[in-house]
CSV table of C-alpha atoms in Angstrom, one decimal:
chain,number,residue,atom,x,y,z
A,1,UNK,CA,-20.6,-2.6,-13.2
A,2,UNK,CA,-18.8,-5.9,-13.1
A,3,UNK,CA,-17.8,-8.4,-10.4
A,4,UNK,CA,-14.3,-7.0,-10.0
A,5,UNK,CA,-15.5,-3.4,-9.5
A,6,UNK,CA,-18.1,-4.5,-7.1
A,7,UNK,CA,-15.7,-6.6,-5.0
A,8,UNK,CA,-13.3,-3.7,-5.2
A,9,UNK,CA,-15.8,-1.4,-3.8
A,10,UNK,CA,-16.7,-3.8,-1.0
A,11,UNK,CA,-13.0,-4.1,-0.1
A,12,UNK,CA,-12.6,-0.4,-0.1
A,13,UNK,CA,-15.7,0.0,2.2
A,14,UNK,CA,-14.3,-2.8,4.4
A,15,UNK,CA,-11.0,-0.9,4.8
A,16,UNK,CA,-12.8,2.3,5.8
A,17,UNK,CA,-15.1,0.5,8.3
A,18,UNK,CA,-12.1,-1.4,9.8
A,19,UNK,CA,-10.3,1.9,10.3
A,20,UNK,CA,-13.2,3.7,11.9
A,21,UNK,CA,-14.0,0.7,14.1
A,22,UNK,CA,-10.4,0.5,15.2
A,23,UNK,CA,-10.3,4.2,16.2
A,24,UNK,CA,-13.7,4.1,17.8
A,25,UNK,CA,-13.4,0.9,19.8
A,26,UNK,CA,-9.9,1.6,21.1
A,27,UNK,CA,-10.7,5.3,21.6
A,28,UNK,CA,-7.3,5.9,20.0
A,29,UNK,CA,-5.9,6.8,16.6
A,30,UNK,CA,-2.3,5.7,17.5
A,31,UNK,CA,-0.5,4.3,14.5
A,32,UNK,CA,-2.9,6.0,12.0
A,33,UNK,CA,-1.5,8.7,9.7
A,34,UNK,CA,-3.8,11.8,9.9
A,35,UNK,CA,-2.0,13.1,6.8
A,36,UNK,CA,-3.0,10.1,4.7
A,37,UNK,CA,-6.6,10.5,5.9
A,38,UNK,CA,-6.7,14.2,5.0
A,39,UNK,CA,-5.4,13.3,1.6
A,40,UNK,CA,-8.1,10.7,1.1
A,41,UNK,CA,-10.7,13.3,2.2
A,42,UNK,CA,-9.3,15.7,-0.5
A,43,UNK,CA,-9.4,12.8,-3.0
A,44,UNK,CA,-13.1,12.0,-2.4
A,45,UNK,CA,-14.1,15.6,-2.3
A,46,UNK,CA,-12.4,16.4,-5.6
A,47,UNK,CA,-13.6,13.3,-7.3
A,48,UNK,CA,-17.2,13.4,-6.3
A,49,UNK,CA,-18.2,17.0,-6.8
A,50,UNK,CA,-20.2,15.7,-9.7
A,51,UNK,CA,-22.5,14.3,-7.1
A,52,UNK,CA,-24.6,17.3,-7.7
A,53,UNK,CA,-24.5,17.4,-11.5
A,54,UNK,CA,-24.2,13.8,-12.7
A,55,UNK,CA,-26.6,11.0,-11.5
A,56,UNK,CA,-25.5,7.5,-12.6
A,57,UNK,CA,-27.3,5.2,-10.2
A,58,UNK,CA,-28.5,4.9,-6.6
A,59,UNK,CA,-25.7,2.6,-5.9
A,60,UNK,CA,-23.1,5.0,-7.3
A,61,UNK,CA,-24.6,8.0,-5.5
A,62,UNK,CA,-24.8,6.2,-2.1
A,63,UNK,CA,-21.2,5.0,-2.4
A,64,UNK,CA,-20.0,8.5,-3.2
A,65,UNK,CA,-21.8,9.9,0.0
A,66,UNK,CA,-20.4,7.1,2.2
A,67,UNK,CA,-16.8,7.7,1.0
A,68,UNK,CA,-17.0,11.4,1.6
A,69,UNK,CA,-18.8,11.2,5.0
A,70,UNK,CA,-16.5,8.4,6.3
A,71,UNK,CA,-13.2,10.2,5.2
A,72,UNK,CA,-14.2,13.4,7.0
A,73,UNK,CA,-15.4,11.4,10.0
A,74,UNK,CA,-12.0,9.7,10.2
A,75,UNK,CA,-10.2,13.1,9.9
A,76,UNK,CA,-12.5,14.6,12.6
A,77,UNK,CA,-11.7,11.6,15.0
A,78,UNK,CA,-8.0,11.9,14.4
A,79,UNK,CA,-7.7,15.8,14.8
A,80,UNK,CA,-10.5,16.5,17.2
A,81,UNK,CA,-12.3,13.6,19.0
A,82,UNK,CA,-9.1,11.6,19.8
A,83,UNK,CA,-6.5,14.2,19.1
A,84,UNK,CA,-4.7,13.4,22.3
A,85,UNK,CA,-3.8,9.9,21.0
A,86,UNK,CA,-2.6,11.0,17.6
A,87,UNK,CA,1.1,10.4,17.0
A,88,UNK,CA,2.1,13.5,15.2
A,89,UNK,CA,5.7,13.0,16.0
A,90,UNK,CA,5.9,10.0,13.6
A,91,UNK,CA,3.4,11.4,11.0
A,92,UNK,CA,5.9,13.7,9.4
A,93,UNK,CA,5.6,12.9,5.7
A,94,UNK,CA,5.8,16.2,3.6
A,95,UNK,CA,2.4,15.9,1.9
A,96,UNK,CA,3.1,19.1,-0.2
A,97,UNK,CA,5.4,16.9,-2.2
A,98,UNK,CA,2.4,14.8,-3.2
A,99,UNK,CA,-0.3,17.5,-3.5
A,100,UNK,CA,1.6,20.0,-5.7
A,101,UNK,CA,3.0,17.6,-8.4
A,102,UNK,CA,-0.3,15.7,-8.7
A,103,UNK,CA,-2.2,19.0,-9.0
A,104,UNK,CA,0.2,20.4,-11.7
A,105,UNK,CA,0.1,17.0,-13.6
A,106,UNK,CA,-3.7,17.1,-13.5
A,107,UNK,CA,-3.6,20.5,-15.3
A,108,UNK,CA,-1.1,19.1,-17.9
A,109,UNK,CA,-2.5,15.6,-18.5
A,110,UNK,CA,-6.3,15.1,-18.4
A,111,UNK,CA,-9.1,14.0,-20.7
A,112,UNK,CA,-10.8,17.3,-21.0
A,113,UNK,CA,-9.7,20.8,-19.7
A,114,UNK,CA,-12.8,21.5,-17.6
A,115,UNK,CA,-12.9,22.2,-13.9
A,116,UNK,CA,-14.7,19.0,-12.9
A,117,UNK,CA,-12.5,16.8,-15.1
A,118,UNK,CA,-9.3,18.4,-13.8
A,119,UNK,CA,-10.5,17.8,-10.3
A,120,UNK,CA,-11.4,14.2,-11.1
A,121,UNK,CA,-7.9,13.7,-12.7
A,122,UNK,CA,-6.2,15.3,-9.7
A,123,UNK,CA,-8.1,12.9,-7.3
A,124,UNK,CA,-6.9,9.9,-9.4
A,125,UNK,CA,-3.3,11.0,-9.3
A,126,UNK,CA,-3.4,11.9,-5.7
A,127,UNK,CA,-5.1,8.7,-4.6
A,128,UNK,CA,-2.3,6.7,-6.1
A,129,UNK,CA,0.2,8.2,-3.6
A,130,UNK,CA,-2.1,9.2,-0.6
A,131,UNK,CA,-1.1,6.1,1.3
A,132,UNK,CA,2.5,7.1,1.4
A,133,UNK,CA,2.3,8.9,4.7
A,134,UNK,CA,0.8,5.9,6.3
A,135,UNK,CA,3.4,3.5,4.9
A,136,UNK,CA,6.1,6.1,5.9
A,137,UNK,CA,4.7,6.2,9.4
A,138,UNK,CA,4.6,2.5,9.7
A,139,UNK,CA,8.2,2.2,8.5
A,140,UNK,CA,9.3,5.0,10.9
A,141,UNK,CA,7.7,3.4,14.0
A,142,UNK,CA,8.9,-0.1,12.8
A,143,UNK,CA,5.6,-1.9,13.2
A,144,UNK,CA,1.8,-1.8,12.7
A,145,UNK,CA,-1.1,-3.0,14.8
A,146,UNK,CA,-2.9,-6.0,13.4
A,147,UNK,CA,-6.1,-4.1,12.7
A,148,UNK,CA,-4.1,-1.4,10.9
A,149,UNK,CA,-2.5,-4.0,8.7
A,150,UNK,CA,-5.9,-5.4,7.9
A,151,UNK,CA,-6.9,-1.9,6.8
A,152,UNK,CA,-3.9,-1.5,4.6
A,153,UNK,CA,-4.3,-5.0,3.1
A,154,UNK,CA,-8.0,-4.3,2.3
A,155,UNK,CA,-7.0,-1.0,0.6
A,156,UNK,CA,-4.4,-2.8,-1.5
A,157,UNK,CA,-6.9,-5.5,-2.5
A,158,UNK,CA,-9.3,-2.8,-3.5
A,159,UNK,CA,-6.7,-1.3,-5.9
A,160,UNK,CA,-5.7,-4.7,-7.3
A,161,UNK,CA,-9.4,-5.6,-8.0
A,162,UNK,CA,-9.8,-2.3,-9.8
A,163,UNK,CA,-7.0,-3.1,-12.1
A,164,UNK,CA,-8.9,-6.4,-13.0
A,165,UNK,CA,-11.9,-4.2,-13.5
A,166,UNK,CA,-10.1,-2.1,-16.1
A,167,UNK,CA,-8.9,-5.2,-17.9
A,168,UNK,CA,-12.4,-6.5,-17.8
A,169,UNK,CA,-13.9,-3.3,-19.3
A,170,UNK,CA,-11.2,-3.1,-22.0
A,171,UNK,CA,-11.8,-6.7,-23.0
A,172,UNK,CA,-15.7,-6.7,-22.9
A,173,UNK,CA,-16.6,-3.0,-23.4
A,174,UNK,CA,-13.7,-1.6,-25.3
A,175,UNK,CA,-13.2,1.0,-22.7
A,176,UNK,CA,-9.6,2.1,-21.9
A,177,UNK,CA,-8.7,4.9,-19.4
A,178,UNK,CA,-4.9,5.3,-19.4
A,179,UNK,CA,-4.8,7.8,-16.6
A,180,UNK,CA,-6.8,5.5,-14.2
A,181,UNK,CA,-4.8,2.4,-15.2
A,182,UNK,CA,-1.3,4.0,-14.7
A,183,UNK,CA,-2.4,5.6,-11.4
A,184,UNK,CA,-3.8,2.3,-10.3
A,185,UNK,CA,-0.6,0.5,-11.2
A,186,UNK,CA,1.4,2.9,-9.3
A,187,UNK,CA,-0.8,2.5,-6.2
A,188,UNK,CA,-0.7,-1.2,-6.4
A,189,UNK,CA,3.0,-1.3,-6.7
A,190,UNK,CA,3.3,0.8,-3.5
A,191,UNK,CA,1.5,-2.1,-1.7
A,192,UNK,CA,3.7,-4.9,-3.0
A,193,UNK,CA,6.1,-5.0,-0.1
A,194,UNK,CA,3.3,-4.7,2.4
A,195,UNK,CA,1.3,-7.6,0.7
A,196,UNK,CA,4.4,-9.9,1.2
A,197,UNK,CA,4.8,-9.0,4.8
A,198,UNK,CA,1.0,-9.3,5.5
A,199,UNK,CA,0.9,-12.8,4.0
A,200,UNK,CA,4.1,-14.0,5.6
A,201,UNK,CA,3.6,-12.5,9.1
A,202,UNK,CA,0.1,-11.2,9.9
A,203,UNK,CA,-1.8,-14.1,8.5
A,204,UNK,CA,0.5,-16.3,10.6
A,205,UNK,CA,-0.4,-14.4,13.7
A,206,UNK,CA,2.7,-12.4,14.0
A,207,UNK,CA,2.8,-8.6,14.3
A,208,UNK,CA,3.8,-6.8,11.2
A,209,UNK,CA,7.2,-5.1,11.6
A,210,UNK,CA,9.2,-3.1,9.0
A,211,UNK,CA,12.8,-1.9,9.1
A,212,UNK,CA,12.8,1.6,10.6
């Protein structure tokens, strides 16, 4: 554990809490991509199946449980509790084009050809592109609510901090995970345009708008 990873975890947790509070307080999931949230639920489930076989620390175990519980709670809110407010007409990204290639890649490129390792690798690859349906939805509608923008920004910060975490671990621990680093770079790059718009618009009190 190092400061970058800890702050990255906090930023990730903040993003999840912001999203849940947004949905619960407004009693609406308008502007939220259910498809992205389903993908994140798949990511956490596949990654943390070792919850039952590999104990690292209380912190690690608690974070795994929180991520899984919150992701499925978000999916439940979107597709059940507040289903009437879900904007399925704009949430049209073809997720099979994300799931199938990342699953195949996980079988072909992994650290160890075992079920848990392949599932972990699949989760890393899938997480790098899981936000695409949300970004696509924001682009299609042309704008995003402020709280949704905060959620996306916190997710982007989480990924950026994790890149610094990998640099720290390589420099001080000699640990290098090419799969996690490349996937993290891909995910961070996807947020670059959003970071620019967030800083130039949202932080100045303007509503974030994207070209449809």
